[in-house]
Coordinates of C-alpha atoms in Angstrom, one line a residue:
Chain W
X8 CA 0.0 0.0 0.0
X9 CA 3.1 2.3 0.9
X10 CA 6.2 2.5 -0.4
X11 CA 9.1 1.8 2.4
X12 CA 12.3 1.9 3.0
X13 CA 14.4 -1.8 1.5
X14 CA 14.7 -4.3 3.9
X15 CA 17.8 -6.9 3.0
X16 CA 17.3 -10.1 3.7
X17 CA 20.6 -11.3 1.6
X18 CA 23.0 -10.2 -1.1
X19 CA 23.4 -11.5 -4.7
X20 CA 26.8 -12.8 -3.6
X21 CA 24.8 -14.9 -0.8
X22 CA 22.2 -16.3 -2.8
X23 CA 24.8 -17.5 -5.6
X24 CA 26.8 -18.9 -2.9
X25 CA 23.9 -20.6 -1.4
X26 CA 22.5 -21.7 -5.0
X27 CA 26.4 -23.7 -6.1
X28 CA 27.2 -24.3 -2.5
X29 CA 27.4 -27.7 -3.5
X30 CA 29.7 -26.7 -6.2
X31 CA 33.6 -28.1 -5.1
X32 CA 36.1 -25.3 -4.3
X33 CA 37.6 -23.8 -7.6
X34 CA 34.9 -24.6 -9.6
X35 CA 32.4 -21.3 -10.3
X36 CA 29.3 -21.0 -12.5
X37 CA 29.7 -18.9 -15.8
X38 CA 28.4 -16.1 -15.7
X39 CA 26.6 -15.2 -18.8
X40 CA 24.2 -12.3 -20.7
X41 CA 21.2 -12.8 -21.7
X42 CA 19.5 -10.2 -24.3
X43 CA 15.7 -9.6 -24.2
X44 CA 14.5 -9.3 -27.7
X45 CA 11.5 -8.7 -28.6
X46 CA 10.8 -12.8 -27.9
X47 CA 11.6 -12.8 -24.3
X48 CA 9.6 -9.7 -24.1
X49 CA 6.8 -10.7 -24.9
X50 CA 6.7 -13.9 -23.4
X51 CA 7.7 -12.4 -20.4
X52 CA 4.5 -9.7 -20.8
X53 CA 2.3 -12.8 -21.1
X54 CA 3.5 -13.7 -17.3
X55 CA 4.0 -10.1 -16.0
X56 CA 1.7 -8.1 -17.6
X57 CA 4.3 -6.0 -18.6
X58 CA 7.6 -6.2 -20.3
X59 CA 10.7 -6.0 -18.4
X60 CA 12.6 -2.8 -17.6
X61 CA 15.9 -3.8 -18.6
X62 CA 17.9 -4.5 -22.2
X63 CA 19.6 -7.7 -21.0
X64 CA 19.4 -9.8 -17.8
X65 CA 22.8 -11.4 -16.1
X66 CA 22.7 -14.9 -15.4
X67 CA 24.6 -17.5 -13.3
X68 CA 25.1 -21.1 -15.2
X69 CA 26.5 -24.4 -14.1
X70 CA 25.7 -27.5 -16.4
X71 CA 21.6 -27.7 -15.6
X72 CA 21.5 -25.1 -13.4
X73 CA 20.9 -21.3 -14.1
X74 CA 20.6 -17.9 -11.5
X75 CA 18.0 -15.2 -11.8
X76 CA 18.0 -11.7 -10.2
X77 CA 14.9 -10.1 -11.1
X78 CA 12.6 -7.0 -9.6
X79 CA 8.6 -7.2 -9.4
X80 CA 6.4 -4.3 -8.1
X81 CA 4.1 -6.1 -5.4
X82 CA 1.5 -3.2 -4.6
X83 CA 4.2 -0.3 -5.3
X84 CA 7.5 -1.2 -4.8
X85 CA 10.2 -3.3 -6.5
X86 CA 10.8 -6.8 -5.1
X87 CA 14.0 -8.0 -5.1
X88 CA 14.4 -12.3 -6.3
X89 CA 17.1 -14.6 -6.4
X90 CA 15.9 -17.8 -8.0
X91 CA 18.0 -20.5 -8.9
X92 CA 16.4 -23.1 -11.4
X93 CA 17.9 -27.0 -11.9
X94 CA 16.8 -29.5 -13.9
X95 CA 14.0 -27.1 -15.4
X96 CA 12.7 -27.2 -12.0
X97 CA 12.9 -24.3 -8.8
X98 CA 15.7 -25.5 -6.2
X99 CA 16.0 -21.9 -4.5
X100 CA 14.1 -18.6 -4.3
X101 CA 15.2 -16.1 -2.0
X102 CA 13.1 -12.4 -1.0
X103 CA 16.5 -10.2 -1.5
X104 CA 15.1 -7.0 -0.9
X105 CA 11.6 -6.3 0.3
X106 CA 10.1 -2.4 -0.3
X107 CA 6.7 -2.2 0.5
X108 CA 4.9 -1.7 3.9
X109 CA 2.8 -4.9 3.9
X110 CA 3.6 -8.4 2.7
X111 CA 7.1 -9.1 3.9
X112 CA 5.5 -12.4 5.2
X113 CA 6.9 -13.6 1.9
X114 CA 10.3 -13.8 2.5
X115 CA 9.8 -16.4 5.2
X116 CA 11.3 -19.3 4.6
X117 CA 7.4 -21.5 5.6
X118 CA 6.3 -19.5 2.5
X119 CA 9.2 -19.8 0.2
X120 CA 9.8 -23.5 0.6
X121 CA 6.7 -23.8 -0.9
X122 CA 8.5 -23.1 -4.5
X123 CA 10.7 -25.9 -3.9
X124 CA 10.5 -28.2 -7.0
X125 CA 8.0 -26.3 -8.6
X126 CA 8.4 -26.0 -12.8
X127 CA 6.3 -25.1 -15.6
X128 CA 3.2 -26.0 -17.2
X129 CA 2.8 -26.3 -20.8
X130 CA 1.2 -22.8 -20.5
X131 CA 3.6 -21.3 -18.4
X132 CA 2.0 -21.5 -15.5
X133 CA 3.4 -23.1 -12.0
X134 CA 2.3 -26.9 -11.6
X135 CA 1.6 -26.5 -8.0
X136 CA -0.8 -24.8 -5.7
X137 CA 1.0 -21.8 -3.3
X138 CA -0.1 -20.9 -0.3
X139 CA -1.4 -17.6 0.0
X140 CA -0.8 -15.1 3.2
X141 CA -3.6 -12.6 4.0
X142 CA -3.0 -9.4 3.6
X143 CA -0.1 -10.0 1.0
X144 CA -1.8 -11.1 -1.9
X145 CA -0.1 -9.0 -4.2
X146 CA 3.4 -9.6 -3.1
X147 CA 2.1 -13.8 -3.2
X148 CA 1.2 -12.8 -6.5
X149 CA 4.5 -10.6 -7.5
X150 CA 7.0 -14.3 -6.2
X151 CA 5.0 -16.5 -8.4
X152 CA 4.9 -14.3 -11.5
X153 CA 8.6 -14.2 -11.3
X154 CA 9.1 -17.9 -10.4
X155 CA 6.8 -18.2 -13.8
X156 CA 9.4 -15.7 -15.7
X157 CA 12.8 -17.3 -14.4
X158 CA 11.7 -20.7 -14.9
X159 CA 11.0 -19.9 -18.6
X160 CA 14.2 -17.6 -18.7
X161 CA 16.4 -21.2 -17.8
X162 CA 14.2 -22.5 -21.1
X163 CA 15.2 -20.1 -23.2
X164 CA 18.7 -20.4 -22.5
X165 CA 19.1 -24.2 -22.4
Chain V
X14 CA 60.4 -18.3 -72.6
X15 CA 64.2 -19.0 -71.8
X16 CA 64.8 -15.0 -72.5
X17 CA 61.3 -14.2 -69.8
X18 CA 63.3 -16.3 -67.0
X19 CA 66.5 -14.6 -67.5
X20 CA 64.9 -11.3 -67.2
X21 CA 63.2 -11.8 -64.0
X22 CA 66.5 -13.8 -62.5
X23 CA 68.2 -10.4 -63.3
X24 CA 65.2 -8.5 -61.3
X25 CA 65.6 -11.1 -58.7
X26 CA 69.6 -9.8 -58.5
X27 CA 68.5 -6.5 -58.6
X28 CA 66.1 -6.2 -55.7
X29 CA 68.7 -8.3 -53.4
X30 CA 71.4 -5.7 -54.3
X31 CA 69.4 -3.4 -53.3
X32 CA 67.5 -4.4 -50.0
X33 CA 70.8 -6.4 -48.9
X34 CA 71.2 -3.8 -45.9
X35 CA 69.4 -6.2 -43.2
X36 CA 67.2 -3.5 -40.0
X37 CA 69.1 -2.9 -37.6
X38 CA 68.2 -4.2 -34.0
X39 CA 67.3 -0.1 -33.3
X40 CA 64.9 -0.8 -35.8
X41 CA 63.2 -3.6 -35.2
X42 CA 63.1 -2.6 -31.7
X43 CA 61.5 1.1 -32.8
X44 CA 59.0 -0.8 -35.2
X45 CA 57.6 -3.5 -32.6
X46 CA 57.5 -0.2 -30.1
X47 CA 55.1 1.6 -32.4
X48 CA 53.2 -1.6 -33.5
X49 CA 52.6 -2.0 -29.0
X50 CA 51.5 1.9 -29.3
X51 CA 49.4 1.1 -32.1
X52 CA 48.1 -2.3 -30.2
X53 CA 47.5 -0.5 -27.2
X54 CA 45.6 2.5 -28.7
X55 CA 43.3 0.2 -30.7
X56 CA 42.4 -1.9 -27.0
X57 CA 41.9 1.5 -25.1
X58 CA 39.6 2.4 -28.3
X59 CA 37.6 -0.6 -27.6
X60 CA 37.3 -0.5 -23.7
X61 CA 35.8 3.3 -25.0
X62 CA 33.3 2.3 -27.3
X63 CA 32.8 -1.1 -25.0
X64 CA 32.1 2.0 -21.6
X65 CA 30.3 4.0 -24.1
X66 CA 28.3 0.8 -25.3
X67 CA 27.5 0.1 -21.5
X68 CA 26.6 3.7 -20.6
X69 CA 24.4 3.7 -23.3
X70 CA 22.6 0.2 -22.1
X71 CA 22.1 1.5 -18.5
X72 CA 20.8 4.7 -19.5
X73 CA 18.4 3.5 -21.4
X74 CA 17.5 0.5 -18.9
X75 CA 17.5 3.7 -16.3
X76 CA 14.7 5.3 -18.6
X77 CA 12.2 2.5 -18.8
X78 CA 12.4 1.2 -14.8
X79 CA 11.7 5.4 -14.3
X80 CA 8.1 4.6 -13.3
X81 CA 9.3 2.1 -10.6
X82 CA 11.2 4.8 -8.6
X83 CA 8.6 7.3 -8.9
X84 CA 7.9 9.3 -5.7
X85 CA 4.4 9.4 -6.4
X86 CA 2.2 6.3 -6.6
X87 CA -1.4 6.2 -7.2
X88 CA -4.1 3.1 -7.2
X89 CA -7.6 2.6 -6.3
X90 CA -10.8 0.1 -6.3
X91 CA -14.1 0.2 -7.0
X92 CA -17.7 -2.1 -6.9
X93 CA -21.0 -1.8 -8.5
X94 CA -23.8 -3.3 -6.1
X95 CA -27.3 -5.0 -7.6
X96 CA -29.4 -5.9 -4.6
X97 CA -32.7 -8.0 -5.0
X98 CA -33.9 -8.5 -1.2
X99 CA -37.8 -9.2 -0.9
X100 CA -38.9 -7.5 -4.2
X101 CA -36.6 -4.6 -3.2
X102 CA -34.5 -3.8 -5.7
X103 CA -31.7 -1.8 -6.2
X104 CA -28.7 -0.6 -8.1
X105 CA -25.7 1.3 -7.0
X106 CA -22.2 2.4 -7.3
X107 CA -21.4 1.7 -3.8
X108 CA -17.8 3.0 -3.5
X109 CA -15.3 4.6 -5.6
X110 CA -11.7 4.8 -4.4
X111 CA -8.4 6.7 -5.3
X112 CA -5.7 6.2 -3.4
X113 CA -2.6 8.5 -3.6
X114 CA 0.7 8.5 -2.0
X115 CA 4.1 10.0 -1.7
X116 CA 7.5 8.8 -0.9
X117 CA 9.6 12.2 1.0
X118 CA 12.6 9.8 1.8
X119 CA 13.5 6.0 2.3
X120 CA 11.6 6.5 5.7
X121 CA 9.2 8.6 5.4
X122 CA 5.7 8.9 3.6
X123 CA 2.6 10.0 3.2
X124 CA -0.3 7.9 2.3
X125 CA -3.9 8.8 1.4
X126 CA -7.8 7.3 0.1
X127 CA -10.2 9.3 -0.7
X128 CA -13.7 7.9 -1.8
X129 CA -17.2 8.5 -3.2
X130 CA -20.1 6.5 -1.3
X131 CA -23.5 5.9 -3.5
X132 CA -22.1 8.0 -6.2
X133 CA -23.7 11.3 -5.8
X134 CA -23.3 13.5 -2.8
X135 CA -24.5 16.8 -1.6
X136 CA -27.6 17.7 0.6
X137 CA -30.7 15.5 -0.2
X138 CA -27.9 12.9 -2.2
X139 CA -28.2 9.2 -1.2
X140 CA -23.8 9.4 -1.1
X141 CA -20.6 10.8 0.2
X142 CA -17.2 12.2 -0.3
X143 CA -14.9 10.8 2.2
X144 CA -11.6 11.1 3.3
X145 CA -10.6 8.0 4.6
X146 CA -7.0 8.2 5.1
X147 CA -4.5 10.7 4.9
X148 CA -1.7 10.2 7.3
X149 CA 2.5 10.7 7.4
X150 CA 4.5 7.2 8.4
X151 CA 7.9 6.8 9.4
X152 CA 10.1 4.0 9.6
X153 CA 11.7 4.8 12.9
X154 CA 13.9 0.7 12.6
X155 CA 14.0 -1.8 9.8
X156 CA 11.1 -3.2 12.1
X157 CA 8.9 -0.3 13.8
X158 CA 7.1 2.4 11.7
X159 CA 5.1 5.3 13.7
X160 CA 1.9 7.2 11.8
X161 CA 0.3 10.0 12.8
X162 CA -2.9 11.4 10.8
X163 CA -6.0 10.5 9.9
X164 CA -5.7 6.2 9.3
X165 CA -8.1 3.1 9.6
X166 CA -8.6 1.5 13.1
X167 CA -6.2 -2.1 13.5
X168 CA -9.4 -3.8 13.8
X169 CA -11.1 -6.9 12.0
X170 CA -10.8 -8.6 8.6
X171 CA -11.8 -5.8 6.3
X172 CA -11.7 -2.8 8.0
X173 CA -7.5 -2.4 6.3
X174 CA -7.7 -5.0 3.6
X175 CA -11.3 -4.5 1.7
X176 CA -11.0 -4.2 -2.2
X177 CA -13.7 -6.4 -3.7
X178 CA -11.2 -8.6 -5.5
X179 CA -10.1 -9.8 -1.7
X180 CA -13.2 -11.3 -0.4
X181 CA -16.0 -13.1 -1.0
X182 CA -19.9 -12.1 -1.3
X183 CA -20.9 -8.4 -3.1
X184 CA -21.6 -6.9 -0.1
X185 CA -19.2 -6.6 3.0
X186 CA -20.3 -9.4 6.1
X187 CA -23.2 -7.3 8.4
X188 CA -20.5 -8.4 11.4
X189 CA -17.8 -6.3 10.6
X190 CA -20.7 -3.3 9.3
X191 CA -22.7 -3.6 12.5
X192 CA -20.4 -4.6 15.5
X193 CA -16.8 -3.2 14.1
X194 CA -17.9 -1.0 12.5
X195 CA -16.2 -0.9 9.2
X196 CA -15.3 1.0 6.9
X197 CA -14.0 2.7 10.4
X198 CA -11.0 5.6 10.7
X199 CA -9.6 8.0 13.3
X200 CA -7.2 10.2 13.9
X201 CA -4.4 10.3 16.3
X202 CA -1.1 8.2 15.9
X203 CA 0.2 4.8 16.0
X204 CA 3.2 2.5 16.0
X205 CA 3.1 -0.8 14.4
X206 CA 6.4 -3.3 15.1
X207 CA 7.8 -6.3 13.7
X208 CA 8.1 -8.3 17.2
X209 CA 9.1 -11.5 15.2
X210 CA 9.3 -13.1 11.7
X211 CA 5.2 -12.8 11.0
X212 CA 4.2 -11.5 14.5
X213 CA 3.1 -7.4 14.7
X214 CA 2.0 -5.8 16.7
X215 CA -0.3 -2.7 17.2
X216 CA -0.6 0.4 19.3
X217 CA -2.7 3.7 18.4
X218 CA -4.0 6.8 20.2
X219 CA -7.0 7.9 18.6
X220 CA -10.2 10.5 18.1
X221 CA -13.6 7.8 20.0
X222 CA -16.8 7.6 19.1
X223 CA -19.6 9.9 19.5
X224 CA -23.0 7.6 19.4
X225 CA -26.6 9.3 19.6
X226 CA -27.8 9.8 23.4
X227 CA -30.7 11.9 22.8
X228 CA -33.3 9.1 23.4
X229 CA -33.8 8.3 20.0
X230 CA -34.0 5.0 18.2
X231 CA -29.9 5.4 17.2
X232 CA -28.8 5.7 21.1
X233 CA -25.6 3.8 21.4
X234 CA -25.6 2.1 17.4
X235 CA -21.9 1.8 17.3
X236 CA -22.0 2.4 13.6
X237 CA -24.1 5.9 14.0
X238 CA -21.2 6.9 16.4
X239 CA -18.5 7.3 13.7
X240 CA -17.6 11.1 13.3
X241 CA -15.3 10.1 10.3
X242 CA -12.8 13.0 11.9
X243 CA -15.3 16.2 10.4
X244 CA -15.0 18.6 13.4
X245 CA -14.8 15.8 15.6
X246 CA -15.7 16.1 19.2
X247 CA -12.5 15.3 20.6
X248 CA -13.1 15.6 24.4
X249 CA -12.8 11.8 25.0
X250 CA -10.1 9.6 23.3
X251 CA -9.8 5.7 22.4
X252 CA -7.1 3.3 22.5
X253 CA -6.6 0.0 20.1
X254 CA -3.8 -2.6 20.5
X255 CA -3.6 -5.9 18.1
X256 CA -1.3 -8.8 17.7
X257 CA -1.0 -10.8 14.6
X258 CA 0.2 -13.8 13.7
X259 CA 0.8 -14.6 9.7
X260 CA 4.0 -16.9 10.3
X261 CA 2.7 -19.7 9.2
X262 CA 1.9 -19.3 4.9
X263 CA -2.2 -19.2 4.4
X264 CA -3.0 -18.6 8.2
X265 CA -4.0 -15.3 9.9
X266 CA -4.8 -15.2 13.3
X267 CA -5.3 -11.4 15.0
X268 CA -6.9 -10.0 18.4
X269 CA -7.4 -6.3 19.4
X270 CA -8.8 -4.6 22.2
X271 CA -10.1 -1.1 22.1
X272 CA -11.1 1.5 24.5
X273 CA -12.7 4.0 24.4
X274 CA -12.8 6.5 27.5
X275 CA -16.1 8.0 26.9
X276 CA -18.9 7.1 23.6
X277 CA -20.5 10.1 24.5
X278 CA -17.7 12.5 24.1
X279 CA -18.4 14.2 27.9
X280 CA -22.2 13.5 28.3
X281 CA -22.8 10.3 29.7
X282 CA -19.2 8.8 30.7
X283 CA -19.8 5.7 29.1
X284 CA -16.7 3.9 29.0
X285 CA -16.6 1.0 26.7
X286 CA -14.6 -1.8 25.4
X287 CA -14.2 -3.8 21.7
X288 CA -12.7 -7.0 21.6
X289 CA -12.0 -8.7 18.9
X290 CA -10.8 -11.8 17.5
X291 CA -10.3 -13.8 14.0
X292 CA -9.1 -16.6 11.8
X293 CA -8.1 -17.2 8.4
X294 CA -7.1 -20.1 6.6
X295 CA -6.5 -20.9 3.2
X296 CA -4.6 -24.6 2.1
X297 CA -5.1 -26.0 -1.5
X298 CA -7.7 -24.4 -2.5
X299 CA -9.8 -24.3 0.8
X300 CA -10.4 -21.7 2.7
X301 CA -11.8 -20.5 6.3
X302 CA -12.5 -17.2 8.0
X303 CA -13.9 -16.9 10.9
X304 CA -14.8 -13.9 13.4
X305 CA -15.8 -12.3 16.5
X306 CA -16.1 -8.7 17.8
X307 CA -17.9 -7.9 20.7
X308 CA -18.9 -4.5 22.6
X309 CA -18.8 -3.8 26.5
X310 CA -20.2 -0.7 27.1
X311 CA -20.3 0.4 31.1
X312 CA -23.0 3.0 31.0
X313 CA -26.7 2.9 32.8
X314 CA -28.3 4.5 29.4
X315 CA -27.2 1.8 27.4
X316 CA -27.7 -1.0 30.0
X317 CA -31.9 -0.1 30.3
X318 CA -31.8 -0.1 26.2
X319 CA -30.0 -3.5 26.3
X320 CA -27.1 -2.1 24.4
X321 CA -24.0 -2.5 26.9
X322 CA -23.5 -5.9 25.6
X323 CA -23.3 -5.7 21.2
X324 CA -22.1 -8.3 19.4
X325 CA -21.6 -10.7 16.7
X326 CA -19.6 -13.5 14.3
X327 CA -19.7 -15.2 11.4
X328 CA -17.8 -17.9 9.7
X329 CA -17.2 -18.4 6.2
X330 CA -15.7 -21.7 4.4
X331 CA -15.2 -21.4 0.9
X332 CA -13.4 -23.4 -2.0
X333 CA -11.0 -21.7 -4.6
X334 CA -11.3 -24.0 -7.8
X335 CA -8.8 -22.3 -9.6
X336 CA -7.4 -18.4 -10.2
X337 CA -11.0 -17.6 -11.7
X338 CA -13.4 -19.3 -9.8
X339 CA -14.6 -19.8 -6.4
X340 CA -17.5 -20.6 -4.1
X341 CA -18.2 -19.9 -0.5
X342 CA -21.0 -19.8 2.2
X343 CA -21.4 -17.6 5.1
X344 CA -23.3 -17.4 8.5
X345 CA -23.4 -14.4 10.4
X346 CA -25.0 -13.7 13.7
X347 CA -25.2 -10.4 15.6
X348 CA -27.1 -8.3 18.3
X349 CA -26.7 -4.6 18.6
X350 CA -28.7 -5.1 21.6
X351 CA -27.6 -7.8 23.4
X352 CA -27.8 -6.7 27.1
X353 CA -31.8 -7.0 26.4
X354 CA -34.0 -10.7 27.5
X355 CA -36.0 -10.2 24.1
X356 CA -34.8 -11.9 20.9
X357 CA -32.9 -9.3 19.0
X358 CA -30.6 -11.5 16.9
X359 CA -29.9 -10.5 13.3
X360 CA -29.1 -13.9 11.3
X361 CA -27.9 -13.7 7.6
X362 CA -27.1 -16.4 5.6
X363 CA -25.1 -16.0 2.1
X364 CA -24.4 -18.5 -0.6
X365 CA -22.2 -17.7 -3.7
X366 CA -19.8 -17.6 -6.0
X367 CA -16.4 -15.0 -7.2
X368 CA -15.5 -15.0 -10.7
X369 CA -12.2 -13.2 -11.1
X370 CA -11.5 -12.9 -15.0
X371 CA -8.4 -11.0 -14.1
X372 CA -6.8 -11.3 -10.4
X373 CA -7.6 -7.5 -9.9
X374 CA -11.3 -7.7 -11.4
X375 CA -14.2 -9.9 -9.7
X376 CA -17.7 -10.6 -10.3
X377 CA -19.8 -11.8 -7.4
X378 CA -23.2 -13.5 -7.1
X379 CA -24.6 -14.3 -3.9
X380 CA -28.0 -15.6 -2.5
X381 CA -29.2 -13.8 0.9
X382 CA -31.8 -15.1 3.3
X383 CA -32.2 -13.2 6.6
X384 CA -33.5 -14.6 9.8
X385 CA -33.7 -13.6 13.3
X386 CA -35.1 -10.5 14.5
X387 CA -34.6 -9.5 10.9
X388 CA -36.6 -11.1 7.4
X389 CA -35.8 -11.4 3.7
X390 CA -34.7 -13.8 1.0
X391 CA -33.1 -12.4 -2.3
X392 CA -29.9 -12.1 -3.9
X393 CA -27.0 -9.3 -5.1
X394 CA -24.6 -8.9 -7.9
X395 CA -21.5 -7.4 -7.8
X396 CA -18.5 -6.2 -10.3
X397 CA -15.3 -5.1 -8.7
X398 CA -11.5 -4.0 -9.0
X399 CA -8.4 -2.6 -8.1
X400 CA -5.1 -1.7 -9.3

């Protein structure tokens, strides 16, 4: 409802760290550019309702597993993700930064875990039910809109 | 042919007499010292065009997320009301909402809604112009936020959250209208804080209630006492705490306590306590709210009239299908005289369906039948949104 100051839950540099933790010591994921062409866009308008306010996205790769950072307005503010995909499927999705004044229920990890595993539909939709939390609805709605868009980001780049 | 060979032999000679003077280490040395020059002008060109390149990206990326870090932010809702209740019949554009806001810093803000009731207002007009809420807030830590202006009352299900899309059955539960009352605001200030991951918790000071006391048929109606903050009689103030816990994804549970030093502003000292309480769940689909709010009003007036006990619930299961459709039933129960022996329970029963063709938009159908101390069977339509 009101625009607030960020609260940071955990840096990009965490969340990759967390995502290839498994990854042996030496070994780092490429990182790697993706352009949004007109494509992407629109697929990605389908999901959002919007296009995307950037001209190329950077991504993390390691063999079947990519990295997304991406932004989603909830009521007002800009949402910070990390989501890291593997085998076509959700593994890790992280709140980053949270903006708005209601809604930052959806950074807890009872909510998040609920992504776990998750993939896409032949429509592009999630094959899974999520949770809801009351008073939140549009920041719900704002984490599975861009679990939607990353997991068909790692299509497009596979 | 013989003669062609011999001529370009003797060219051959030529050129080697010629160019027989090998370069000198000086220069060889000069020549791969210019060729480095040239090398290294040619890579600082490229890193140019490459930051140029970049510069160019990010402004333009800067340009389109613009409307994301605008100061300003506006929204609203809206719902369109067809009532059919024993033959009476009715169409209306119940509420129309703007909501505005503006971001001074990182921590502080201002927030507003403003809203037309029944469309038309003015003397004689069936409707309103309200201000709803106008208030400053500031984030005082990453977990506790103070407000301080006009700003709806930390009570109940709907009285914060209420845009059509978010709840079930066209018109609002007679509960939280009767008992609450909703749509209710104050002003005064407040401090909400973060006590743990999904547990808040509420504190305001705030402008009471002023209900009728003039020995008319609205003495003590909770929801005739509102003065919506227009020259508000402000000799007696109220109090509201509430703790909520959302922790757990899908569930809400919330209580609050008001109260209110005086509902007569001065006249009668009637002191009076709201309590409240209620539960939401939603798992797979299903989903479950449930409520109760209840007045204790000390006062003698209101104790002859059998209105120092008011009070009411409902509960409401209902069954998402998918992101467009869902059903629901309702039960609600109250009694805005309660402290009385006669039977003065209001009973409402509601039976219907959302259709959201767009998570923002909703249509509503619902069946009504009202029993109790009240009568009526019927039905209501509804559109909705917000954005």
């Amino acid at each position: 409802m009101v625009p607030s100051e960020a609260k940071k839950y955990l840096s990009k540099e965490q969340f990759i760290h967390q995502a290839f933790s498994y990854l042996e010591k030496g070994v780092e994921p490429t990182v790697k550019t993706l352009w949004l062409n007109d494509e992407i866009q629109e697929k990605i308008t389908e999901i959002l309702e919007h296009s995307y306010p950037k001209l190329r996205l950077r991504y993390w790769q390691h063999d079947d597993q990519t990295v997304w950072f991406l932004d989603e307005i909830g009521k007002e503010r800009p949402i910070s993700f990390g989501i890291s995909v593997k085998s076509q499927r959700i593994n890790l999705v992280k709140v980053l930064e949270f903006r708005e004044s209601r809604g930052g229920e959806i950074h807890m990890q009872a909510f998040t875990e609920q992504f776990d595993q998750i993939k896409l539909t032949d429509d592009n939709k999630l094959n899974k039910h999520i949770d809801g939390i009351t008073g939140a609805t549009m920041s719900v709605s704002a984490m599975k809109k861009i679990a939607r868009v990353a997991l068909m980001l790692d299509k497009e780049v596979r | 042919m013989k003669f062609k060979l011999a001529l370009v032999s003797a060219a051959l000679l030529a050129c080697g007499t010629v160019n027989a003077a090998e370069p000198t280490n000086q220069e060889l040395l000069d020549l791969i010292k210019s060729q480095q020059k040239e090398i290294e002008n040619l890579k600082k060109s490229v890193e140019e065009a490459d930051e140029k390149a970049e510069a160019s990206v990010e402004a333009a990326e800067k340009t389109m997320s613009n409307a994301a870090d605008s100061k300003l932010s506006f929204g609203g809702y809206g719902e369109l009301h067809y009532n059919n209740i024993e033959d009476k019949e009715s169409i209306d554009f119940h509420r129309f909402v703007t909501f505005m806001g503006y971001e001074f810093n990182e921590d502080i803000r201002f927030f507003s809604e403003l809203e037309v009731e029944h469309s038309l207002s003015g003397d004689g007009k069936p409707g309103e112009v309200e201000l709803e809420q106008a208030y400053v807030e500031i984030d005082v830590t990453d977990a506790t936020s103070i407000k301080s202006g006009l700003f709806l009352v930390p009570v109940g299900i709907l009285n914060e959250t209420h845009e059509p899309p978010t709840f079930y059955g066209v018109e609002r539960n007679p509960v939280e209208k009767n008992i609450i009352p909703s749509t209710w605001w104050e002003a005064g200030a407040g401090v909400t804080t973060e006590l743990a991951a999904g547990i808040t918790a509420d504190f305001a000071i705030h402008s009471g209630l002023e209900v009728p006391n003039d020995g008319g048929v609205y003495d003590f109606n909770i929801r005739s006492g509102r003065q919506k903050v227009a020259k508000a009689n402000a000799d007696s103030f109220a109090y509201t705490a509430r703790i909520k816990y959302t922790a757990i994804p899908g569930l809400e549970l919330a209580a609050s306590i008001q109260h209110q030093t005086d509902l007569t502003q001065g006249v009668l000292n009637a002191d009076a306590n709201l309590y409240t309480a209620h539960a939401i769940y939603n798992v797979d689909g299903f989903g479950i709210r449930a409520l109760y709010a209840g007045w204790d009003v000390d006062s003698e007036q209101a104790e002859l009239a059998g209105q120092d006990k008011q009070d009411g619930f409902f509960v409401e299961p209902s069954y998402r299908f998918n992101d467009e459709f869902g059903v629901f039933a309702r039960y609600s129960e109250w009694d805005n005289v309660a402290g009385n022996s006669i039977d003065t329970e209001m009973e409402q029963t509601n039976v219907g369906f959302n259709y959201w063709p767009h998570q923002n938009v909703v249509f509503k159908f619902d069946l009504e039948r009202r029993d109790g101390a009240q009568d009526g069977d019927g039905f209501n339509l509804g559109v909705g949104y917000q954005f």
